[in-house]
Coordinates of N, CA, C and O in Angstrom, one line a residue:
M1371 N 0.8 -1.2 0.0 CA 0.0 0.0 0.0 C 0.9 1.2 0.0 O 1.8 1.4 0.8
P1372 N 0.7 2.2 -0.9 CA 1.5 3.4 -1.0 C 1.5 4.2 0.3 O 0.4 4.3 0.9
T1373 N 2.6 4.9 0.5 CA 2.7 5.8 1.7 C 2.7 7.2 1.1 O 3.4 7.5 0.2
P1374 N 1.9 8.1 1.8 CA 1.9 9.5 1.2 C 3.2 10.3 1.7 O 3.7 10.1 2.7
I1375 N 3.6 11.2 0.8 CA 4.6 12.2 1.1 C 3.8 13.4 1.5 O 3.1 14.0 0.6
L1376 N 3.8 13.9 2.7 CA 3.0 15.0 3.2 C 3.8 16.3 3.4 O 5.0 16.2 3.7
V1377 N 3.1 17.4 3.3 CA 3.7 18.7 3.6 C 3.8 18.7 5.1 O 2.8 18.6 5.8
P1378 N 5.0 18.9 5.6 CA 5.2 18.9 7.1 C 4.7 20.3 7.7 O 4.6 21.2 6.9
P1379 N 4.5 20.3 9.0 CA 4.2 21.6 9.6 C 5.4 22.6 9.4 O 6.5 22.2 9.6
V1380 N 5.0 23.8 9.1 CA 6.1 24.8 8.9 C 5.7 26.1 9.6 O 4.5 26.2 10.0
I1381 N 6.6 27.0 9.8 CA 6.3 28.2 10.5 C 5.2 29.0 9.7 O 5.2 29.0 8.5
S1382 N 4.2 29.5 10.5 CA 3.1 30.2 9.8 C 3.7 31.4 9.1 O 4.6 32.1 9.6
S1383 N 3.2 31.7 7.9 CA 3.6 32.8 7.1 C 2.4 33.3 6.4 O 1.6 32.5 5.9
P1384 N 2.3 34.6 6.2 CA 1.2 35.2 5.4 C 1.4 34.9 4.0 O 0.4 34.9 3.2
R1385 N 2.6 34.5 3.6 CA 2.9 34.2 2.2 C 2.5 32.7 1.9 O 2.7 31.9 2.8
P1386 N 2.1 32.4 0.7 CA 1.8 31.0 0.4 C 3.0 30.1 0.3 O 4.1 30.6 -0.1
L1387 N 2.8 28.9 0.7 CA 3.9 27.8 0.6 C 3.7 27.2 -0.8 O 2.6 26.8 -1.2
K1388 N 4.8 27.1 -1.6 CA 4.7 26.5 -2.9 C 5.7 25.4 -3.1 O 6.7 25.3 -2.5
V1389 N 5.3 24.5 -4.0 CA 6.3 23.4 -4.4 C 7.3 24.1 -5.4 O 6.9 24.8 -6.3
S1390 N 8.5 24.1 -5.0 CA 9.6 24.7 -5.8 C 10.0 23.7 -6.9 O 9.9 24.0 -8.1
L1391 N 10.4 22.5 -6.5 CA 10.8 21.5 -7.5 C 10.9 20.1 -6.9 O 11.1 20.0 -5.7
W1392 N 10.7 19.1 -7.7 CA 10.8 17.7 -7.3 C 12.3 17.3 -7.5 O 12.9 17.6 -8.5
L1393 N 12.9 16.7 -6.5 CA 14.2 16.3 -6.6 C 14.3 14.8 -7.0 O 15.4 14.3 -7.3
T1394 N 13.2 14.2 -7.1 CA 13.1 12.8 -7.6 C 11.9 12.8 -8.6 O 11.2 13.7 -8.8
H1395 N 11.8 11.6 -9.3 CA 10.7 11.5 -10.3 C 10.0 10.1 -10.1 O 10.6 9.2 -9.5
A1396 N 8.8 10.0 -10.6 CA 8.1 8.7 -10.5 C 9.0 7.6 -11.1 O 9.6 7.8 -12.2
G1397 N 9.0 6.5 -10.4 CA 9.8 5.3 -10.8 C 11.2 5.3 -10.2 O 11.8 4.2 -10.2
E1398 N 11.6 6.3 -9.5 CA 12.9 6.3 -8.8 C 12.8 5.7 -7.5 O 11.8 5.9 -6.8
E1399 N 13.8 5.0 -7.1 CA 13.9 4.4 -5.7 C 14.5 5.4 -4.8 O 15.4 6.2 -5.2
V1400 N 14.0 5.5 -3.6 CA 14.5 6.4 -2.6 C 14.7 5.7 -1.2 O 14.1 4.6 -1.0
A1401 N 15.6 6.2 -0.4 CA 15.8 5.6 0.9 C 15.1 6.5 1.9 O 14.8 7.7 1.6
S1402 N 14.7 6.0 3.0 CA 14.0 6.8 4.0 C 14.9 8.0 4.4 O 16.1 7.8 4.6
G1403 N 14.4 9.2 4.4 CA 15.1 10.4 4.7 C 15.7 11.1 3.5 O 16.2 12.2 3.7
D1404 N 15.7 10.5 2.4 CA 16.2 11.1 1.2 C 15.3 12.4 0.9 O 14.1 12.4 1.1
R1405 N 16.0 13.4 0.4 CA 15.2 14.6 -0.1 C 14.5 14.3 -1.3 O 15.0 13.8 -2.3
V1406 N 13.1 14.6 -1.3 CA 12.4 14.2 -2.5 C 11.7 15.4 -3.2 O 11.5 15.4 -4.4
V1407 N 11.4 16.5 -2.4 CA 10.8 17.6 -3.0 C 11.2 18.9 -2.2 O 11.4 18.8 -1.0
E1408 N 11.3 20.0 -2.9 CA 11.7 21.2 -2.3 C 10.5 22.2 -2.2 O 9.8 22.3 -3.2
L1409 N 10.2 22.7 -1.0 CA 9.1 23.7 -0.9 C 9.7 25.1 -0.7 O 10.8 25.2 -0.2
L1410 N 8.9 26.1 -1.0 CA 9.4 27.5 -0.9 C 8.3 28.4 -0.3 O 7.1 28.3 -0.6
I1411 N 8.8 29.2 0.7 CA 8.1 30.3 1.1 C 9.0 31.4 0.7 O 10.2 31.4 0.9
P1412 N 8.5 32.4 0.0 CA 9.5 33.4 -0.6 C 10.6 33.8 0.4 O 10.3 34.2 1.5
G1413 N 11.8 33.6 -0.1 CA 13.0 33.8 0.7 C 13.5 32.7 1.5 O 14.6 32.7 2.0
V1414 N 12.7 31.6 1.6 CA 13.1 30.4 2.4 C 12.7 29.2 1.6 O 11.6 29.0 1.2
T1415 N 13.7 28.2 1.5 CA 13.4 26.9 0.9 C 13.7 25.9 1.9 O 14.6 26.0 2.7
F1416 N 13.0 24.7 1.8 CA 13.3 23.6 2.6 C 12.9 22.3 1.9 O 12.0 22.4 1.0
D1417 N 13.5 21.2 2.3 CA 13.3 20.0 1.6 C 12.3 19.1 2.5 O 12.4 19.1 3.7
V1418 N 11.6 18.3 1.7 CA 10.7 17.3 2.4 C 11.4 16.0 2.1 O 11.8 15.7 1.0
E1419 N 11.5 15.2 3.2 CA 12.2 13.9 3.1 C 11.2 12.7 2.8 O 10.0 12.8 3.2
A1420 N 11.7 11.7 2.2 CA 10.9 10.5 2.0 C 10.6 9.9 3.4 O 11.5 9.7 4.2
P1421 N 9.3 9.5 3.7 CA 9.0 9.0 4.9 C 9.3 7.5 5.1 O 9.3 6.9 6.2
C1422 N 9.7 6.9 4.0 CA 10.1 5.4 4.0 C 10.9 5.1 2.8 O 11.0 5.9 1.8
A1423 N 11.6 4.0 2.7 CA 12.3 3.6 1.6 C 11.3 2.9 0.6 O 10.4 2.3 1.0
G1424 N 11.6 3.1 -0.7 CA 10.7 2.5 -1.7 C 10.8 3.2 -3.0 O 11.9 3.9 -3.3
T1425 N 9.8 3.1 -3.8 CA 9.8 3.7 -5.2 C 8.7 4.8 -5.3 O 7.6 4.6 -4.9
I1426 N 9.1 6.0 -5.8 CA 8.2 7.1 -6.0 C 7.2 6.6 -7.1 O 7.6 6.2 -8.1
V1427 N 5.9 6.6 -6.7 CA 4.9 6.2 -7.7 C 4.1 7.3 -8.3 O 3.6 7.2 -9.4
S1428 N 4.1 8.5 -7.6 CA 3.4 9.6 -8.2 C 3.8 10.9 -7.5 O 4.2 10.9 -6.3
C1429 N 3.8 12.0 -8.3 CA 4.1 13.3 -7.8 C 2.8 14.1 -8.0 O 2.5 14.5 -9.1
E1430 N 2.0 14.3 -7.0 CA 0.7 14.9 -7.1 C 0.7 16.4 -7.3 O -0.1 16.9 -8.0
C1431 N 1.6 17.1 -6.7 CA 1.7 18.6 -6.8 C 2.9 19.0 -7.6 O 4.0 18.7 -7.2
Q1432 N 2.7 19.7 -8.7 CA 3.8 20.1 -9.5 C 4.4 21.4 -9.1 O 3.8 22.1 -8.3
A1433 N 5.5 21.8 -9.7 CA 6.2 23.0 -9.3 C 5.2 24.2 -9.5 O 4.5 24.3 -10.5
G1434 N 5.2 25.1 -8.5 CA 4.4 26.3 -8.6 C 3.0 26.1 -7.8 O 2.4 27.1 -7.6
A1435 N 2.7 24.8 -7.5 CA 1.4 24.6 -6.8 C 1.5 25.1 -5.4 O 2.5 24.9 -4.7
E1436 N 0.4 25.8 -4.9 CA 0.3 26.2 -3.5 C -0.1 25.0 -2.7 O -1.0 24.3 -3.1
V1437 N 0.6 24.8 -1.5 CA 0.3 23.7 -0.7 C 0.2 24.2 0.8 O 0.6 25.3 1.1
S1438 N -0.4 23.3 1.6 CA -0.5 23.6 3.0 C -0.2 22.4 3.8 O -0.2 21.3 3.3
T1439 N 0.1 22.6 5.1 CA 0.4 21.5 6.0 C -0.6 20.3 5.9 O -1.8 20.5 5.9
G1440 N 0.0 19.1 5.8 CA -0.8 17.9 5.7 C -1.3 17.5 4.3 O -1.7 16.4 4.2
M1441 N -1.1 18.4 3.3 CA -1.5 18.0 2.0 C -0.5 16.9 1.4 O 0.6 16.8 1.8
V1442 N -1.1 16.0 0.6 CA -0.3 15.0 -0.1 C 0.4 15.6 -1.3 O -0.2 16.1 -2.2
L1443 N 1.8 15.4 -1.2 CA 2.6 15.9 -2.3 C 2.8 14.8 -3.4 O 2.9 15.0 -4.6
G1444 N 2.9 13.5 -2.9 CA 3.1 12.4 -3.8 C 3.0 11.1 -3.0 O 2.6 11.1 -1.8
W1445 N 3.4 10.0 -3.6 CA 3.2 8.7 -3.0 C 4.5 7.9 -3.3 O 5.1 7.9 -4.3
I1446 N 4.8 7.0 -2.2 CA 5.9 6.1 -2.3 C 5.4 4.7 -2.1 O 4.6 4.5 -1.2
E1447 N 5.7 3.8 -3.0 CA 5.4 2.3 -2.7 C 6.6 1.8 -1.9 O 7.7 1.7 -2.4
P1448 N 6.3 1.5 -0.6 CA 7.4 1.0 0.3 C 8.1 -0.3 -0.2 O 7.4 -1.1 -0.9
Q1449 N 9.3 -0.4 0.1 CA 10.0 -1.7 -0.2 C 9.4 -2.8 0.7 O 9.0 -2.5 1.8
D1450 N 9.3 -3.9 0.1 CA 8.7 -5.1 0.8 C 9.8 -5.7 1.7 O 10.8 -6.3 1.2
S1451 N 9.7 -5.5 3.0 CA 10.7 -5.9 3.9 C 10.9 -7.4 3.9 O 12.0 -7.9 4.1
E1452 N 9.8 -8.2 3.6 CA 9.9 -9.6 3.5 C 10.8 -10.1 2.3 O 11.6 -10.9 2.4
T1453 N 10.6 -9.4 1.2 CA 11.3 -9.7 0.0 C 12.8 -9.4 0.2 O 13.7 -10.2 -0.1
A1454 N 13.1 -8.2 0.9 CA 14.5 -7.9 1.1 C 15.1 -8.9 2.1 O 16.2 -9.3 1.9
A1455 N 14.4 -9.3 3.1 CA 14.9 -10.3 4.0 C 15.1 -11.6 3.3 O 16.2 -12.3 3.5
D1456 N 14.2 -12.1 2.5 CA 14.4 -13.3 1.7 C 15.6 -13.3 0.9 O 16.3 -14.2 0.8
G1457 N 15.8 -12.1 0.2 CA 17.0 -12.0 -0.6 C 18.3 -12.1 0.1 O 19.3 -12.6 -0.4
N1458 N 18.3 -11.8 1.4 CA 19.5 -11.8 2.2 C 19.7 -13.2 2.8 O 20.8 -13.6 3.1
T1459 N 18.7 -14.1 2.8 CA 18.8 -15.4 3.5 C 19.0 -16.5 2.5 O 19.2 -17.7 2.9
E1460 N 18.8 -16.3 1.2 CA 18.9 -17.3 0.2 C 20.3 -17.6 -0.3 O 20.4 -18.3 -1.3
N1461 N 21.3 -17.1 0.2 CA 22.6 -17.3 -0.3 C 23.2 -18.6 0.1 O 23.2 -19.2 0.9

């Protein structure tokens, strides 16, 4: 089941929060904590990290889109931990 990439809580600002750019693309594998998307409040940028290891399956909000805390930016299909474990034990 895909895991959402969410807009984290940020300092309140009267200016809108926007998606600046995606640092990854659909189909790319990421590790938990990898930078996946950059958000912008005019004058300040910050990165959103992958909540889990897996494959980016969609980028819902494109560059320039206004977003707010809790919105879904995209989705990651988590790595199957059982498959990874099986791969390590079959040697």
